[in-house]
Short mmCIF file of N, CA and C and ligand atoms in Angstrom, two decimals:
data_model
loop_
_atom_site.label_atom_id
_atom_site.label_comp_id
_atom_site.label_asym_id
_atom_site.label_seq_id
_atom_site.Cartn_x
_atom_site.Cartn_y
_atom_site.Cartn_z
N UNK A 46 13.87 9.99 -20.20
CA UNK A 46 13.41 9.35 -18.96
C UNK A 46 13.65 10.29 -17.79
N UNK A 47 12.73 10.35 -17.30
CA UNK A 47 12.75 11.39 -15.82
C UNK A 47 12.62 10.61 -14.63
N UNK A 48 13.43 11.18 -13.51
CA UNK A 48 13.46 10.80 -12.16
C UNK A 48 12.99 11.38 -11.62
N UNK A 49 12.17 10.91 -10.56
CA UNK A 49 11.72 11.91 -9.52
C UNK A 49 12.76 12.10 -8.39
N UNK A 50 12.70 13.36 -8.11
CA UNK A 50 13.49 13.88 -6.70
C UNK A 50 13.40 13.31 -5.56
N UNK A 51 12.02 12.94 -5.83
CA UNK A 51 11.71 12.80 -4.21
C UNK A 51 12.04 11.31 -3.74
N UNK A 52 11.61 10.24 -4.67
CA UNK A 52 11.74 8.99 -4.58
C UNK A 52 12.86 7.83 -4.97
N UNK A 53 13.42 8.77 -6.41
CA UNK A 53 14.47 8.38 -7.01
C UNK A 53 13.62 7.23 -7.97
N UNK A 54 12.51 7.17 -7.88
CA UNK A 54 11.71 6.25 -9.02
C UNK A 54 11.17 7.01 -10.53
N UNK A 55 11.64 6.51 -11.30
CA UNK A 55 11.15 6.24 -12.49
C UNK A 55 9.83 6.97 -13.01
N UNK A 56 9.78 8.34 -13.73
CA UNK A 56 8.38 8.69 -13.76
C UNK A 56 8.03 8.19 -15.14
N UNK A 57 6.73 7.73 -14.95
CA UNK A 57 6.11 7.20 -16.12
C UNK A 57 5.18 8.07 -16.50
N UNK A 58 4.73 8.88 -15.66
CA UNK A 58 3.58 9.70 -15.85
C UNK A 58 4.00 10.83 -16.56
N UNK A 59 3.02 11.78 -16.95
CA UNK A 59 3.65 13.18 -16.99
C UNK A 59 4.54 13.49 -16.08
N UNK A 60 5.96 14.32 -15.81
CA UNK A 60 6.56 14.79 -15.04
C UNK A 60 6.01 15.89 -14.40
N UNK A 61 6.22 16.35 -13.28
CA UNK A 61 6.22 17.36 -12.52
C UNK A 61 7.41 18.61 -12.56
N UNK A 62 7.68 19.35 -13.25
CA UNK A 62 9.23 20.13 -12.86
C UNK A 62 8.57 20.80 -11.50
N UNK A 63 10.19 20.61 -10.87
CA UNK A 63 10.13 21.16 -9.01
C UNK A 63 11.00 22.52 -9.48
N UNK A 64 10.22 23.52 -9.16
CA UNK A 64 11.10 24.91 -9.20
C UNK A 64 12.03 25.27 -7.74
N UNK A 65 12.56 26.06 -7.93
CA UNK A 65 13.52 26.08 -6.78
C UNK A 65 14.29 24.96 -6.08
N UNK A 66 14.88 24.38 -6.92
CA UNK A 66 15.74 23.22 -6.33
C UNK A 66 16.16 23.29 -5.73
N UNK A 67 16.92 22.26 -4.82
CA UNK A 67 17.75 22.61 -4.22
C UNK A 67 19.39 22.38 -4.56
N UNK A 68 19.48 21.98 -5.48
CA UNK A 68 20.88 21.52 -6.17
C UNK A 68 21.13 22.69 -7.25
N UNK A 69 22.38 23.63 -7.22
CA UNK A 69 22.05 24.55 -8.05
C UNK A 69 23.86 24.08 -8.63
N UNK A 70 24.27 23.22 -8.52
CA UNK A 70 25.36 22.46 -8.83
C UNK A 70 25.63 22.44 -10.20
N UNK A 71 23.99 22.55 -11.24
CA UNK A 71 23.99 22.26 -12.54
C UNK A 71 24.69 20.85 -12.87
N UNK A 72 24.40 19.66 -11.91
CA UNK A 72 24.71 18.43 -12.24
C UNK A 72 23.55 17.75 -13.14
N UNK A 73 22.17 17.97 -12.82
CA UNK A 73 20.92 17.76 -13.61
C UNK A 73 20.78 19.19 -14.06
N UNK A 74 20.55 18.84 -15.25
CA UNK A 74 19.81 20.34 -16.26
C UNK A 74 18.20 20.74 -15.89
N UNK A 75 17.77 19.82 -15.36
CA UNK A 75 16.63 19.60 -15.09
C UNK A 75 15.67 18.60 -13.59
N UNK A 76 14.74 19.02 -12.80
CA UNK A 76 14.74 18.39 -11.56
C UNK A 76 12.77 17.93 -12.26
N UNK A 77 12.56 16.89 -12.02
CA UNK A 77 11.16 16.42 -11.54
C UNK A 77 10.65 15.61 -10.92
N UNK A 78 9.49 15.62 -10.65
CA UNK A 78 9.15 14.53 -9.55
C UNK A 78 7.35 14.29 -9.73
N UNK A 79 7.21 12.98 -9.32
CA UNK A 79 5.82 12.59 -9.51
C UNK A 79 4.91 13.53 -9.20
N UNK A 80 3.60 13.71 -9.58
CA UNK A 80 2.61 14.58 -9.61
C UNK A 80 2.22 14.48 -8.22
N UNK A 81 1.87 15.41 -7.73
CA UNK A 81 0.97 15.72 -6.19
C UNK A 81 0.33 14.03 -6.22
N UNK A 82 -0.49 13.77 -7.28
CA UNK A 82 -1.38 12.76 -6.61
C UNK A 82 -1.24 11.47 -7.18
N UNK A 83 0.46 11.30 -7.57
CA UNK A 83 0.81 10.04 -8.02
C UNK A 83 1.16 8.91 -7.07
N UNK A 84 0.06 8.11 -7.14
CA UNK A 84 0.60 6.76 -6.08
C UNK A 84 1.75 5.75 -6.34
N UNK A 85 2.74 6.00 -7.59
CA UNK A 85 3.95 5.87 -7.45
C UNK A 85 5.11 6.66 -6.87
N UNK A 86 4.74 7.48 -5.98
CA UNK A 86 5.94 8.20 -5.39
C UNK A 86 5.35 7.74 -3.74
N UNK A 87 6.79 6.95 -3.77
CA UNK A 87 7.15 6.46 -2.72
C UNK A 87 8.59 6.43 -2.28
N UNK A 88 8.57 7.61 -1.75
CA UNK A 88 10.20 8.05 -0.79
C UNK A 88 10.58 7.16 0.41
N UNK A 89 11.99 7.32 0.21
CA UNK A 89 12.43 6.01 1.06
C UNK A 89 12.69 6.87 2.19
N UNK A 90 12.87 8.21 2.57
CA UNK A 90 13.22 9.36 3.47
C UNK A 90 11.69 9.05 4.12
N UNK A 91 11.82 9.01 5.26
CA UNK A 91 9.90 9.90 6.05
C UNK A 91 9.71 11.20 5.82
N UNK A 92 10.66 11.56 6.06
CA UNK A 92 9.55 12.82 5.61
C UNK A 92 9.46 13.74 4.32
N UNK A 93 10.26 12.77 3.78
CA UNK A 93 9.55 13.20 2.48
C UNK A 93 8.54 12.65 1.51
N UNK A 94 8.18 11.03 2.31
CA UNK A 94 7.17 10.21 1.92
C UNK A 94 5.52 11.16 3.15
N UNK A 95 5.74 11.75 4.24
CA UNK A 95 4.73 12.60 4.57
C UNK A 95 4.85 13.60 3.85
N UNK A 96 5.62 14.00 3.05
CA UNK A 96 4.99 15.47 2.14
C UNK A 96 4.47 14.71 1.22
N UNK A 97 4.54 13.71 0.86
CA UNK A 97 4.10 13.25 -0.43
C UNK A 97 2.41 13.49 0.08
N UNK A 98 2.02 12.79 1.10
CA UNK A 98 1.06 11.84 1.59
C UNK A 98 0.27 13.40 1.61
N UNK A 99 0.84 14.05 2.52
CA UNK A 99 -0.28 15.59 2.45
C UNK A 99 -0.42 15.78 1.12
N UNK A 100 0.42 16.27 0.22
CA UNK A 100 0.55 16.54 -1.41
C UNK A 100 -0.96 15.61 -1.88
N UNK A 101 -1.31 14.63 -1.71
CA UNK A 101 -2.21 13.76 -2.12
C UNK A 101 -3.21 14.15 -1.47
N UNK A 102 -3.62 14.70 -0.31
CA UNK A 102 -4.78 14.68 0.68
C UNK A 102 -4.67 13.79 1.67
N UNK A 103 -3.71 13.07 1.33
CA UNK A 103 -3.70 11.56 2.52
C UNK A 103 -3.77 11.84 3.99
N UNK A 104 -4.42 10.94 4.61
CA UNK A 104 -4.20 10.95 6.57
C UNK A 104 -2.73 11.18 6.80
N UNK A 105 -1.69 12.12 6.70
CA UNK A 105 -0.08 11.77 7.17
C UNK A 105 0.08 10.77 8.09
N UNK A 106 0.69 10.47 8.24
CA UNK A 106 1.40 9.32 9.15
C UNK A 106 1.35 9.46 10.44
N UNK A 107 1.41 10.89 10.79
CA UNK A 107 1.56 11.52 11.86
C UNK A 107 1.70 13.26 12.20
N UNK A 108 1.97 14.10 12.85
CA UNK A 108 1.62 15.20 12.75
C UNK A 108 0.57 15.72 13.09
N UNK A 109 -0.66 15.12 12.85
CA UNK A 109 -1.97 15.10 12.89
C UNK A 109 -2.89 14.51 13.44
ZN1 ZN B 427 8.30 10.24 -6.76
#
């Protein structure tokens, strides 16, 4: 079972591996996160729910 980074939700999909982590702690052996254009990644952070939203093509929230 894989987590995504970004959301902390549950990937059901294919995983994404995120290269260059930022945790080099070696607490996870491994980091992934929902696909660019998965409409289950939904971050509870803003701005990492607007990287999602660009990642997809989406209108961002703001910025723009
Ligand atoms: Zn996610």
């Amino acid at each position: 079972m894989n987590i995504c980074v970004d959301c902390d939700r549950v990937i059901l999909g294919p995983p994404e591996p995120v290269s260059g982590g930022e945790s080099m702690s070696g607490a996870r052996e491994a980091t992934y996160a929902h696909p660019a254009d998965s409409l289950d990644c939904r971050p509870l952070v803003p701005a990492k729910r607007i990287f999602r939203d660009e990642l997809r093509g989406d209108r961002p929230a703001r910025y723009r």
